[in-house]
Amino acid sequence: MSELGTRPLLPGTPGLNRGGAPGHPAAGHAGSGRSSAVDTTPSDRSTDVEGPARRLAPTLWALLVVVLLLLPFLPLVLASFSRAYFHPQVLPETWSLRAWALVLAPGAGTWAALRDSVVVALAVTAVSLVVAIPAGRVLGTRRFRGRRAVEVLLLLPVLVPGIAVAIGLHVTFLRLGLAGSLPGVVLVHLVPATPYVVLLSAGVFANADLGLEAQARTLGARPWQVAWSVTRPLVAPGLAVAALFGFLVSWGQYATTLVVGGGRVVTLPILLFASAAGGDVAVTAATALVHAAPALALLVVTARVLGRGTATLGGER
Amino acid sequence: MTDRTLPAVLHLDAVTKRYGAVTALDDVHLAVAPGRISTLVGPSGCGKSTLLSVVAGLTAPTAGRVRLGARDLTDVAPERRGVVLVFQEQRLFPFLTAVEDVAFGLRMRGVDRRERTRRAAAMLERVGLAGLEQRRPSELSGGQRQRVALARALVLDPAVLLLDEPLGSLDPHLRDELRDLVVGLQRERELTTVVVTHDREEAVVLGDHLAVLLDGRLHQYATPREVVERPSTAAVARFLGATELLPGRRQGPWVHTAIGRLPAPAAAGGQVEPVGGVEVVLRRDLLRVRSPGSSRVGPSHTGPSDIGPSLTGPSDIGPSHTGPSHTGPTHTGAAAGMGEVTGTLVATRYLGARTRVTVAVDGHELTIDVATGELEGHGIGAPVTVDVPAEAVWTVPREPGG
């Protein structure tokens, strides 16, 4: 756990680019399994077999990872287009757009929930970055007494269940008039989101060559020019990953939103649990997809942008 | 950037830098020769890089001032000093191409894109990197990166250029090439340049002037020849490779030491015998070794002070002549002549054209470099005579407690 302070949670930004599932456990077995298969191949044929196999293997694994990532969504998609879909059946008995029509109807509340989710998640991302950039820089680059203690302290909100935090804060928020408001929800989301963003940011700064800032100064750059022309391009890709984490942590919050929002702030997870409690499988499935799609899209876009970024940012070509 | 007709002198006045209990720079006074290369040499951790950082403005001195001509730079921000520091690790921007990197400083000054690109490309060509303008640092070799770093500094036409171990990370064959480039670029511009190195040989070859920094103190700042031949302190002599320092007393044209009476340094006319005596530094390349009783080896290298064997008294071994401390100006340059001591050959080491021999004289070991072949026929344990011409002798003040 304490390693989190000095190392990014992701294995560097290029990792995101490799098929969308960094550090997937299957990837480890991939190499060893293939090489043992090659070892048993007769040596005269091994070159013929190995060539295409080696070239195809990464593509196949990427495909597998995507399938594993997307497969759980298949039942949801099927369910969302069903009218009647009962247990032993593989495919729905009757197809229908009813659920989607309900969910996407202008007055359905989905749009408002989507808007609130986005607003809250963006606010959480922004505020956590404001905290995380200076804090991460200090944690990642300075050696000071009590650094370990600060790191453990930062992780505590992640370890404590969100609902416990939310119930505890609720009383205070009621007194402050924050309960049931968007700012209140943003504040309670910051509790689990900020630690991730700060620790990721610390890793980004620990890995950045900040000696370049001193170099830029002696080449005639003023402090603000250094920040914009040197520090920003150095840390932007890593901070984008940190921001993505902050966004996704907020995006997935249910219990904290429910307690502090008190039913007046309806984000997508709140809507999702409400429809699940209502028992309409098709509507629940459609709502779940509306909730999952933006997060997935964001993940893919970030991975692509960063992949392109790191390719031009040095590294290999 | 500044008026080029008379490069300003870079002054360090009583510069001290402490990090807690550690003193990195201790009361350093230095007036850097304008328009020349000064090398700053010392073992690692002696404060060389701290000194560069203080001059560049990246480190604030604990005490003292940094001046460039009449301008006090001490409180001036690094980007306004006209001083560019090139770090050992080159520190190229990973997100810029070579030409963009060289143009970086011009961009910060608001030079428009076309003009800065033109000047950057011209400078890249000057350092021999034409055609590599679009490369990223990861696509350049160590030597090429060092050239980009140099070009990036020079394109700004700085008043003072500071280079921290510019050749440190390069292969030997690249070092010579880059050293010539650095010297060439410096000469073209008559740029006041300070080069930090831990390599004694490099410091001597590269610098018009040589500053020796030991434990945060500036011991000597002079021409390389002066530093090598006339070190100011025992520490400098030791750092530059003297292996044996002999305590001695000056008396007239002689220095009396444990191994005998040696001629006082001919060039040290004005030297004052310091209280507490001197230590004698012997230049290992100017000592000669021969069989006892044989005539002196032809000293083609020696100067006018070598005036034949007739002036030399009999070999005088032992500290019997230790006279009273002689203070006040000593005799001016009258040729003191030649001393000789006898001892035993205890070791030889073949170095190619030269052979390094160790001669034990009264329990002291003298290290002497002779031409290979000169000692043909002398085995280990053979008695030998060592000729000590005056120019091989130099004295430094004895270190307190030494």
XYZ file of C-alpha atoms in Angstrom:
719
model
C 0.000 0.000 0.000
C 2.688 2.438 0.967
C 4.295 1.977 -2.421
C 1.454 3.963 -3.883
C 3.131 7.118 -2.743
C 6.111 6.860 -4.966
C 4.710 4.952 -7.884
C 1.765 5.562 -10.150
C -1.062 3.061 -9.846
C -0.908 2.523 -13.568
C 2.262 1.198 -15.133
C 2.882 4.478 -16.910
C 0.705 6.049 -19.496
C 1.667 3.845 -22.441
C 0.135 0.908 -20.574
C -3.304 2.248 -21.225
C -2.647 1.935 -24.880
C -2.090 -1.782 -24.895
C -5.521 -3.169 -25.539
C -7.267 -1.197 -22.854
C -6.546 -3.436 -19.857
C -3.259 -2.557 -18.217
C -1.780 -5.222 -16.041
C -4.479 -7.720 -16.874
C -3.502 -10.989 -15.182
C -4.044 -12.913 -18.412
C -1.242 -10.958 -20.065
C 1.304 -12.569 -17.782
C 0.351 -16.071 -18.802
C 0.279 -15.130 -22.443
C 4.015 -14.975 -22.918
C 4.947 -18.064 -20.947
C 2.239 -20.204 -22.529
C 3.292 -19.264 -26.012
C 6.995 -19.732 -25.510
C 6.552 -23.224 -24.066
C 4.453 -24.126 -27.097
C 7.254 -22.904 -29.332
C 9.808 -24.944 -27.410
C 8.039 -28.194 -28.224
C 7.815 -27.356 -31.917
C 10.416 -29.122 -34.087
C 13.189 -26.671 -34.735
C 12.993 -26.830 -38.546
C 9.384 -25.739 -38.503
C 9.569 -23.368 -35.622
C 10.503 -20.364 -37.734
C 7.507 -20.891 -40.019
C 5.162 -21.223 -37.090
C 6.732 -18.639 -34.898
C 6.719 -15.764 -37.393
C 2.996 -15.298 -37.891
C 2.236 -16.485 -34.360
C 4.435 -13.797 -32.898
C 2.873 -11.170 -35.083
C -0.677 -12.280 -34.430
C -0.375 -12.913 -30.715
C -0.650 -9.299 -29.532
C -3.709 -8.741 -31.723
C -5.336 -11.895 -30.400
C -4.698 -10.951 -26.829
C -6.008 -7.456 -27.392
C -9.126 -8.979 -28.906
C -9.533 -11.304 -25.922
C -9.164 -8.448 -23.470
C -11.749 -6.365 -25.310
C -14.112 -9.329 -25.406
C -13.652 -9.986 -21.686
C -14.216 -6.323 -20.984
C -17.301 -5.991 -23.158
C -18.859 -9.449 -22.742
C -20.514 -8.631 -19.402
C -22.395 -5.864 -21.188
C -23.932 -8.244 -23.724
C -26.737 -9.498 -21.426
C -27.469 -5.874 -20.569
C -27.783 -4.954 -24.214
C -30.032 -7.943 -24.869
C -32.159 -7.181 -21.833
C -32.533 -3.545 -22.748
C -34.110 -4.494 -26.076
C -36.411 -7.146 -24.637
C -40.063 -7.103 -23.694
C -40.046 -10.540 -22.083
C -36.735 -12.163 -21.087
C -36.850 -15.039 -18.647
C -34.234 -17.113 -16.945
C -33.414 -20.192 -19.040
C -33.637 -18.372 -22.360
C -30.461 -17.288 -24.077
C -32.211 -14.638 -26.173
C -35.262 -12.583 -25.271
C -38.633 -13.988 -26.256
C -39.825 -10.735 -27.717
C -37.813 -7.710 -28.778
C -38.846 -4.170 -28.056
C -37.589 -0.579 -27.940
C -39.942 0.156 -25.038
C -37.242 0.444 -22.404
C -35.050 2.751 -24.497
C -38.070 4.890 -25.359
C -38.846 5.209 -21.664
C -35.291 5.867 -20.593
C -34.458 8.345 -23.349
C -37.803 10.183 -23.278
C -37.309 13.921 -22.754
C -39.074 13.886 -19.411
C -37.655 10.622 -18.137
C -35.119 12.108 -15.760
C -32.250 10.257 -17.425
C -31.016 13.412 -19.096
C -31.153 15.395 -15.883
C -29.320 12.592 -14.080
C -26.722 12.421 -16.827
C -26.236 16.168 -16.558
C -25.908 16.085 -12.780
C -23.492 13.151 -12.929
C -21.318 14.998 -15.438
C -21.428 18.264 -13.505
C -20.562 16.568 -10.215
C -17.805 14.406 -11.721
C -16.230 17.361 -13.540
C -16.332 19.480 -10.394
C -14.798 16.649 -8.369
C -12.083 16.220 -10.993
C -11.304 19.928 -11.067
C -11.182 20.405 -7.306
C -9.183 17.233 -6.696
C -6.645 18.328 -9.341
C -6.278 21.708 -7.696
C -5.394 19.891 -4.482
C -3.455 17.075 -6.109
C -1.057 19.033 -8.300
C 0.741 20.877 -5.482
C 0.300 18.025 -2.994
C 1.476 15.429 -5.499
C 4.480 17.545 -6.405
C 5.578 17.779 -2.780
C 4.848 14.114 -2.023
C 6.530 12.959 -5.198
C 9.680 15.064 -5.056
C 10.460 16.025 -1.468
C 11.809 13.868 1.278
C 10.453 15.090 4.582
C 9.706 13.671 7.970
C 6.239 12.160 8.168
C 5.856 11.579 4.442
C 4.855 7.954 5.028
C 2.324 9.049 7.624
C 0.806 11.502 5.133
C 0.521 8.740 2.560
C -1.241 6.410 4.986
C -3.520 9.243 6.054
C -4.353 9.851 2.397
C -5.334 6.232 1.914
C -7.646 6.099 4.923
C -10.684 7.527 3.088
C -10.231 4.827 0.460
C -10.210 2.099 3.107
C -13.182 3.375 5.108
C -16.553 2.506 3.499
C -18.038 5.514 1.752
C -21.393 5.085 3.443
C -19.787 5.446 6.876
C -18.113 8.660 5.773
C -21.318 9.946 4.215
C -23.466 9.254 7.271
C -20.896 10.916 9.473
C -20.694 13.965 7.238
C -24.440 14.156 6.714
C -25.082 15.715 10.124
C -22.492 18.395 9.523
C -23.730 19.019 5.993
C -27.295 19.393 7.290
C -26.090 22.049 9.684
C -24.173 23.816 6.913
C -27.090 23.611 4.500
C -25.065 21.459 2.094
C -27.206 18.339 2.396
C -29.320 17.722 -0.687
C -27.247 20.116 -2.814
C -24.850 19.575 -5.698
C -21.936 21.212 -3.828
C -22.595 18.865 -0.908
C -22.424 15.848 -3.201
C -19.259 17.188 -4.819
C -17.677 17.575 -1.379
C -18.549 14.051 -0.267
C -17.270 12.601 -3.560
C -13.989 14.379 -2.974
C -13.400 12.193 0.076
C -12.819 8.981 -1.908
C -11.622 10.693 -5.133
C -8.900 13.036 -3.870
C -6.590 10.336 -2.427
C -6.435 8.535 -5.769
C -5.745 11.731 -7.663
C -3.112 12.922 -5.174
C -1.253 9.600 -5.107
C -1.317 9.260 -8.885
C -0.119 12.825 -9.210
C 2.723 12.126 -6.754
C 3.831 9.281 -9.014
C 3.692 11.569 -12.036
C 5.898 14.183 -10.379
C 8.271 11.552 -8.981
C 8.861 10.247 -12.497
C 9.106 13.634 -14.219
C 12.556 15.139 -14.752
C 11.976 18.422 -12.953
C 15.611 19.375 -13.484
C 14.305 20.612 -16.826
C 12.667 23.485 -14.955
C 16.025 24.758 -13.703
C 17.422 24.295 -17.203
C 14.593 26.375 -18.637
C 15.200 29.154 -16.109
C 18.858 29.485 -17.062
C 17.804 29.533 -20.730
C 15.761 32.635 -19.988
C 12.292 31.361 -19.114
C 10.354 33.187 -16.404
C 8.590 31.105 -13.772
C 5.211 31.231 -15.524
C 6.866 30.352 -18.829
C 8.515 27.374 -17.163
C 5.160 26.221 -15.781
C 3.461 26.523 -19.161
C 6.199 25.484 -21.585
C 8.079 22.872 -19.550
C 6.191 21.532 -16.535
C 2.832 21.332 -18.299
C 3.954 19.183 -21.239
C 6.016 17.044 -18.848
C 3.210 16.120 -16.483
C 0.064 16.579 -18.579
C -0.229 12.959 -19.789
C 0.171 11.554 -16.299
C -2.159 14.113 -14.776
C -4.762 13.232 -17.412
C -4.755 9.679 -16.075
C -5.045 10.989 -12.526
C -7.952 13.204 -13.577
C -9.625 10.247 -15.274
C -9.456 8.342 -11.993
C -11.007 11.230 -10.106
C -13.787 11.460 -12.678
C -14.512 7.728 -12.599
C -14.512 7.508 -8.803
C -17.129 10.260 -8.688
C -19.030 8.728 -11.603
C -19.511 5.466 -9.717
C -20.541 6.865 -6.318
C -23.882 5.631 -5.065
C -24.032 5.416 -1.270
C -22.407 8.797 -0.607
C -24.652 10.498 -3.168
C -27.741 8.864 -1.711
C -27.012 9.883 1.866
C -25.801 13.426 1.289
C -28.001 14.106 -1.760
C -30.975 12.853 0.220
C -32.868 11.948 -2.948
C -32.773 15.536 -4.165
C -29.573 15.100 -6.142
C -30.262 12.350 -8.657
C -27.179 11.111 -10.450
C -27.135 8.135 -12.827
C -26.246 5.560 -10.124
C -29.196 6.806 -8.021
C -31.497 6.462 -11.023
C -30.045 3.033 -11.763
C -30.669 1.699 -8.256
C -34.150 3.186 -8.286
C -35.070 1.370 -11.475
C -33.470 -1.834 -10.236
C -35.624 -1.586 -7.123
C -38.617 -0.993 -9.426
C -38.066 -4.441 -10.940
C -38.175 -3.494 -14.617
C -35.215 -5.444 -16.013
C -35.255 -3.804 -19.430
C -35.345 -0.254 -18.070
C -32.633 -1.101 -15.526
C -30.462 -2.545 -18.273
C -30.912 0.495 -20.490
C -30.118 2.839 -17.571
C -27.040 0.792 -16.713
C -25.821 1.145 -20.299
C -26.421 4.899 -20.243
C -24.327 4.975 -17.079
C -21.524 2.787 -18.388
C -21.189 4.208 -21.902
C -19.682 7.626 -21.085
C -17.154 6.107 -18.686
C -16.076 3.534 -21.266
C -15.873 6.161 -23.971
C -13.762 8.381 -21.747
C -11.402 5.509 -20.981
C -10.944 4.683 -24.652
C -10.466 8.315 -25.700
C -7.930 8.938 -22.934
C -6.012 5.805 -23.837
C -5.926 6.788 -27.508
C -4.926 10.381 -26.898
C -2.238 9.383 -24.431
C -1.032 6.634 -26.741
C -0.565 9.132 -29.512
C 0.927 11.621 -27.064
C 3.562 9.282 -25.724
C 4.528 8.191 -29.223
C 5.381 11.753 -30.145
C 6.734 12.549 -26.703
C 9.918 10.637 -27.191
C 9.782 6.981 -26.229
C 9.918 4.592 -29.121
C 8.758 5.302 -32.607
C 23.156 40.528 -25.169
C 25.931 42.660 -23.740
C 28.541 44.916 -25.197
C 31.002 42.546 -26.748
C 33.947 44.869 -27.023
C 34.970 44.334 -23.425
C 33.577 41.220 -21.813
C 32.703 41.940 -18.210
C 34.609 40.199 -15.468
C 32.646 37.724 -13.419
C 33.382 38.242 -9.738
C 32.614 36.052 -6.790
C 33.077 38.012 -3.583
C 33.281 35.978 -0.392
C 30.673 33.515 -1.614
C 29.645 31.002 1.024
C 26.974 28.348 0.715
C 25.900 26.176 3.629
C 23.394 23.361 3.624
C 22.637 22.918 7.291
C 25.891 21.889 8.895
C 27.552 21.202 5.543
C 29.565 24.000 3.975
C 29.596 23.545 0.209
C 31.374 26.806 -0.581
C 33.573 28.511 1.948
C 34.405 32.170 1.396
C 35.215 31.886 -2.295
C 36.817 34.921 -3.943
C 37.264 34.656 -7.687
C 37.578 37.035 -10.628
C 36.998 34.917 -13.718
C 39.156 35.854 -16.675
C 36.895 37.516 -19.266
C 36.704 36.000 -22.709
C 38.612 32.887 -21.721
C 37.930 29.354 -20.590
C 38.409 28.777 -16.908
C 38.238 25.227 -15.682
C 37.046 24.529 -12.192
C 38.526 21.316 -10.926
C 38.225 19.367 -7.711
C 37.154 15.979 -6.435
C 33.457 15.148 -6.475
C 31.608 16.838 -3.660
C 34.055 19.749 -3.429
C 31.379 22.316 -4.313
C 32.099 22.780 -8.034
C 28.528 22.271 -9.164
C 27.229 24.390 -6.298
C 29.474 27.215 -7.471
C 28.064 27.008 -11.017
C 24.555 26.906 -9.630
C 25.224 30.015 -7.545
C 26.600 31.872 -10.567
C 23.610 30.774 -12.660
C 21.239 31.969 -9.956
C 19.661 28.582 -9.344
C 21.109 28.448 -5.823
C 21.173 31.452 -3.512
C 24.464 31.860 -1.659
C 24.311 31.954 2.135
C 26.674 34.926 2.046
C 28.692 36.870 -0.485
C 27.972 38.539 -3.813
C 28.144 37.548 -7.459
C 28.938 40.376 -9.852
C 29.295 40.684 -13.597
C 31.334 43.783 -14.212
C 29.594 46.528 -12.291
C 26.306 44.641 -12.185
C 25.429 42.839 -8.948
C 23.755 39.577 -9.950
C 23.254 38.156 -6.479
C 19.539 38.876 -6.311
C 18.854 38.771 -10.050
C 16.562 35.979 -11.267
C 18.389 33.284 -13.290
C 16.568 34.128 -16.528
C 17.746 37.751 -16.350
C 21.433 37.153 -15.712
C 22.673 36.484 -19.199
C 24.337 33.422 -17.721
C 23.525 30.015 -19.203
C 24.288 26.778 -17.393
C 24.611 23.548 -19.366
C 24.065 20.615 -17.042
C 26.011 17.403 -17.173
C 22.880 15.388 -17.969
C 22.145 17.761 -20.881
C 18.495 18.058 -19.870
C 17.010 18.297 -23.335
C 13.246 18.719 -23.418
C 11.784 15.322 -24.314
C 8.783 16.916 -25.984
C 10.790 19.115 -28.361
C 12.751 18.390 -31.512
C 16.404 19.409 -31.689
C 15.641 22.630 -33.546
C 12.765 23.504 -31.222
C 14.995 22.802 -28.251
C 17.743 25.096 -29.509
C 15.103 27.753 -30.237
C 13.597 27.411 -26.746
C 15.451 30.324 -25.163
C 14.682 32.572 -28.139
C 11.013 31.591 -27.912
C 11.008 32.575 -24.230
C 12.352 35.974 -25.294
C 9.612 36.446 -27.804
C 11.674 36.048 -30.971
C 9.217 35.187 -33.748
C 9.032 31.650 -35.052
C 10.699 32.135 -38.420
C 13.648 34.061 -36.994
C 14.258 31.722 -34.069
C 14.022 28.631 -36.256
C 16.525 30.124 -38.668
C 18.988 30.955 -35.911
C 18.518 27.589 -34.205
C 19.082 25.707 -37.453
C 22.230 27.741 -38.159
C 23.566 26.974 -34.691
C 22.790 23.275 -35.082
C 24.746 23.322 -38.297
C 27.651 25.031 -36.521
C 27.836 22.239 -33.937
C 27.744 19.631 -36.701
C 24.151 18.480 -36.438
C 22.799 19.643 -39.807
C 20.059 17.270 -40.897
C 19.089 16.210 -37.397
C 16.827 19.212 -36.730
C 13.679 17.143 -36.354
C 15.123 14.491 -34.038
C 13.870 14.052 -30.489
C 16.354 13.589 -27.633
C 15.594 9.858 -27.563
C 16.749 9.617 -31.174
C 20.109 11.282 -30.537
C 23.329 9.783 -29.209
C 24.990 11.099 -26.062
C 27.445 13.204 -28.055
C 24.696 14.611 -30.245
C 22.628 15.502 -27.203
C 25.616 17.318 -25.736
C 25.955 19.269 -28.987
C 22.292 20.234 -28.904
C 22.740 21.407 -25.313
C 25.743 23.506 -26.353
C 23.926 24.976 -29.360
C 20.940 25.787 -27.174
C 23.148 27.775 -24.820
C 25.245 29.501 -27.508
C 22.311 30.647 -29.610
C 21.416 32.953 -26.708
C 24.803 34.669 -26.947
C 25.271 34.576 -23.166
C 27.606 36.862 -21.250
C 28.884 33.861 -19.309
C 28.650 30.200 -20.287
C 28.803 27.590 -17.544
C 29.432 23.965 -18.478
C 29.079 21.267 -15.835
C 31.190 18.243 -16.781
C 30.413 18.687 -20.495
C 32.549 15.726 -21.508
C 31.850 13.583 -18.478
C 29.371 11.180 -19.972
C 31.072 10.637 -23.322
C 33.286 7.941 -24.791
C 36.985 8.847 -24.923
C 37.111 9.358 -28.704
C 34.073 11.627 -28.571
C 35.564 13.598 -25.709
C 38.468 14.936 -27.754
C 36.170 15.871 -30.618
C 33.737 17.683 -28.375
C 36.508 19.362 -26.422
C 37.849 20.826 -29.656
C 34.342 21.980 -30.525
C 33.882 23.658 -27.141
C 37.230 25.426 -27.456
C 36.491 26.434 -31.054
C 33.098 27.878 -30.220
C 34.495 29.689 -27.218
C 37.367 31.231 -29.217
C 35.038 32.435 -31.997
C 33.003 34.404 -29.515
C 35.589 35.176 -26.848
C 32.984 33.912 -24.477
C 33.674 33.957 -20.757
C 33.350 30.272 -20.010
C 33.599 28.266 -16.815
C 33.926 24.516 -17.223
C 33.571 22.199 -14.250
C 35.446 18.935 -14.328
C 36.784 16.388 -11.890
C 39.366 15.244 -14.454
C 42.731 16.868 -13.725
C 44.091 16.226 -17.177
C 41.022 17.655 -18.858
C 41.164 20.717 -16.619
C 44.782 21.357 -17.565
C 44.282 20.814 -21.301
C 40.983 22.696 -21.651
C 41.458 25.727 -19.494
C 43.203 29.017 -20.152
C 42.931 29.314 -16.403
C 42.497 26.700 -13.780
C 40.705 27.042 -10.456
C 41.269 24.353 -7.869
C 38.393 23.936 -5.450
C 38.943 21.601 -2.520
C 36.407 21.095 0.263
C 34.531 24.225 -0.717
C 37.630 26.432 -0.623
C 39.272 27.964 -3.647
C 42.956 27.081 -3.280
C 44.384 28.512 -6.467
C 43.307 30.285 -9.640
C 46.036 30.640 -12.239
C 47.163 29.302 -15.584
C 47.315 25.503 -15.743
C 51.091 25.664 -15.982
C 51.346 27.843 -12.932
C 49.061 25.529 -10.962
C 50.916 22.415 -12.030
C 54.402 23.801 -11.538
C 53.759 26.096 -8.624
C 50.861 24.782 -6.578
C 49.859 27.240 -3.879
C 49.105 24.704 -1.186
C 50.015 21.175 -0.230
C 46.416 20.144 -0.933
C 46.658 21.403 -4.509
C 49.947 19.587 -4.998
C 48.440 16.409 -3.626
C 45.313 16.779 -5.759
C 47.421 17.237 -8.867
C 49.236 14.011 -8.176
C 52.221 14.727 -5.929
C 52.711 11.623 -3.864
C 55.401 12.667 -1.434
C 55.465 15.923 0.424
C 58.615 16.446 2.483
C 58.685 18.833 5.416
C 61.601 21.215 5.019
C 63.304 24.423 6.051
C 64.469 27.076 3.634
C 68.007 28.282 4.097
C 69.578 30.441 1.474
C 69.555 28.689 -1.867
C 68.751 25.368 -0.213
C 65.854 23.554 1.346
C 66.783 21.079 4.029
C 64.614 18.008 4.191
C 64.666 14.567 5.701
C 66.227 13.184 2.547
C 68.886 15.813 2.285
C 69.676 19.231 1.037
C 67.764 20.169 -2.085
C 68.075 23.290 -4.206
C 65.468 25.911 -3.379
C 63.064 26.589 -6.231
C 64.767 28.921 -8.644
C 61.544 30.696 -9.500
C 60.582 31.287 -5.902
C 62.693 34.355 -5.479
C 60.077 36.335 -3.671
C 58.716 33.463 -1.646
C 58.659 34.100 2.032
C 59.355 31.258 4.368
C 56.063 30.775 6.146
C 55.962 30.414 9.896
C 55.966 26.708 10.602
C 58.140 25.826 7.656
C 57.435 24.493 4.193
C 56.730 21.260 2.486
C 58.682 20.320 -0.566
C 56.901 19.092 -3.673
C 59.065 17.242 -6.162
C 58.020 17.076 -9.815
C 58.336 13.446 -10.699
C 58.955 14.158 -14.384
C 61.986 16.380 -13.746
C 63.885 14.109 -11.392
C 66.626 11.931 -12.901
C 67.870 8.571 -11.774
C 71.362 7.163 -12.425
C 73.867 4.727 -10.990
C 75.803 6.111 -8.052
C 79.091 7.511 -9.231
C 78.111 7.730 -12.875
C 77.992 11.073 -14.558
C 74.796 13.005 -14.649
C 72.303 12.075 -17.284
C 72.161 14.602 -20.094
C 69.363 16.874 -19.083
C 68.053 18.073 -22.397
C 64.878 19.258 -20.736
C 66.388 21.418 -18.063
C 66.601 25.144 -18.234
C 69.386 27.596 -17.587
C 69.497 26.669 -13.931
C 71.228 23.443 -14.841
C 74.822 24.471 -14.726
C 76.747 21.288 -14.555
C 77.962 18.993 -11.856
C 80.808 21.134 -10.644
C 78.559 23.348 -8.556
C 77.007 20.503 -6.677
C 78.418 19.559 -3.353
C 78.817 16.036 -2.191
C 75.721 14.029 -1.656
C 74.270 15.155 1.568
C 71.990 12.656 3.157
C 70.168 13.038 6.386
C 68.608 15.923 8.213
C 71.864 17.104 9.645
C 71.661 20.499 8.000
C 68.313 21.529 9.309
C 69.012 25.119 10.029
C 67.042 27.764 11.850
C 63.850 29.009 10.336
C 64.684 31.534 7.697
C 62.166 34.317 7.382
C 62.037 37.337 5.154
C 62.693 37.469 1.423
C 65.029 34.789 0.240
C 67.726 35.104 -2.322
C 66.512 36.028 -5.716
C 66.807 33.666 -8.562
C 70.538 32.996 -8.434
C 70.901 29.547 -9.877
C 70.807 27.282 -6.919
C 71.847 24.374 -9.032
C 71.412 20.742 -8.509
C 70.865 18.523 -5.548
C 71.294 14.820 -5.403
C 70.254 12.091 -3.046
C 70.975 8.393 -3.039
C 68.575 5.620 -2.321
C 67.381 2.201 -3.339
C 65.239 1.279 -6.287
C 62.173 -0.440 -4.829
C 59.674 -0.652 -7.687
C 59.231 0.074 -11.358
C 56.073 0.291 -13.395
C 56.074 0.374 -17.160
C 53.852 3.171 -18.567
C 54.854 3.014 -22.228
C 57.315 5.696 -23.230
C 57.918 6.412 -19.553
C 58.591 4.140 -16.640
C 57.502 5.090 -13.148
C 60.092 4.130 -10.581
C 59.966 4.299 -6.829
C 63.149 5.098 -4.977
C 63.385 4.723 -1.207
C 65.514 7.431 0.363
C 65.850 7.301 4.125
C 62.441 5.768 4.542
C 60.762 8.198 2.127
C 59.561 6.948 -1.215
C 60.085 9.193 -4.211
C 58.051 8.543 -7.319
C 59.929 9.434 -10.474
C 58.988 9.146 -14.130
C 61.967 8.339 -16.326
C 62.259 7.583 -20.015
C 61.815 3.869 -20.530
C 65.212 2.310 -21.122
C 67.028 4.903 -19.056
C 67.263 2.510 -16.145
C 68.291 -0.505 -18.192
C 70.287 -2.854 -16.012
C 69.042 -1.589 -12.653
C 67.223 -4.293 -10.787
C 64.999 -3.878 -7.759
C 67.203 -3.206 -4.746
C 69.931 -1.510 -6.736
C 71.422 1.628 -5.226
C 70.682 4.703 -7.324
C 71.365 8.405 -7.252
C 68.526 10.823 -7.848
C 69.382 14.196 -9.346
C 67.125 16.968 -8.117
C 67.360 20.055 -10.341
C 66.026 23.289 -8.909
C 63.071 23.377 -11.276
C 61.892 20.043 -9.939
C 61.538 21.545 -6.490
C 58.628 23.598 -5.273
C 57.704 24.547 -1.757
C 54.309 25.127 -0.255
C 53.424 26.325 3.226
C 53.264 23.476 5.676
C 49.720 22.546 6.601
C 48.841 23.296 10.183
C 49.076 20.148 12.231
C 50.778 18.324 9.366
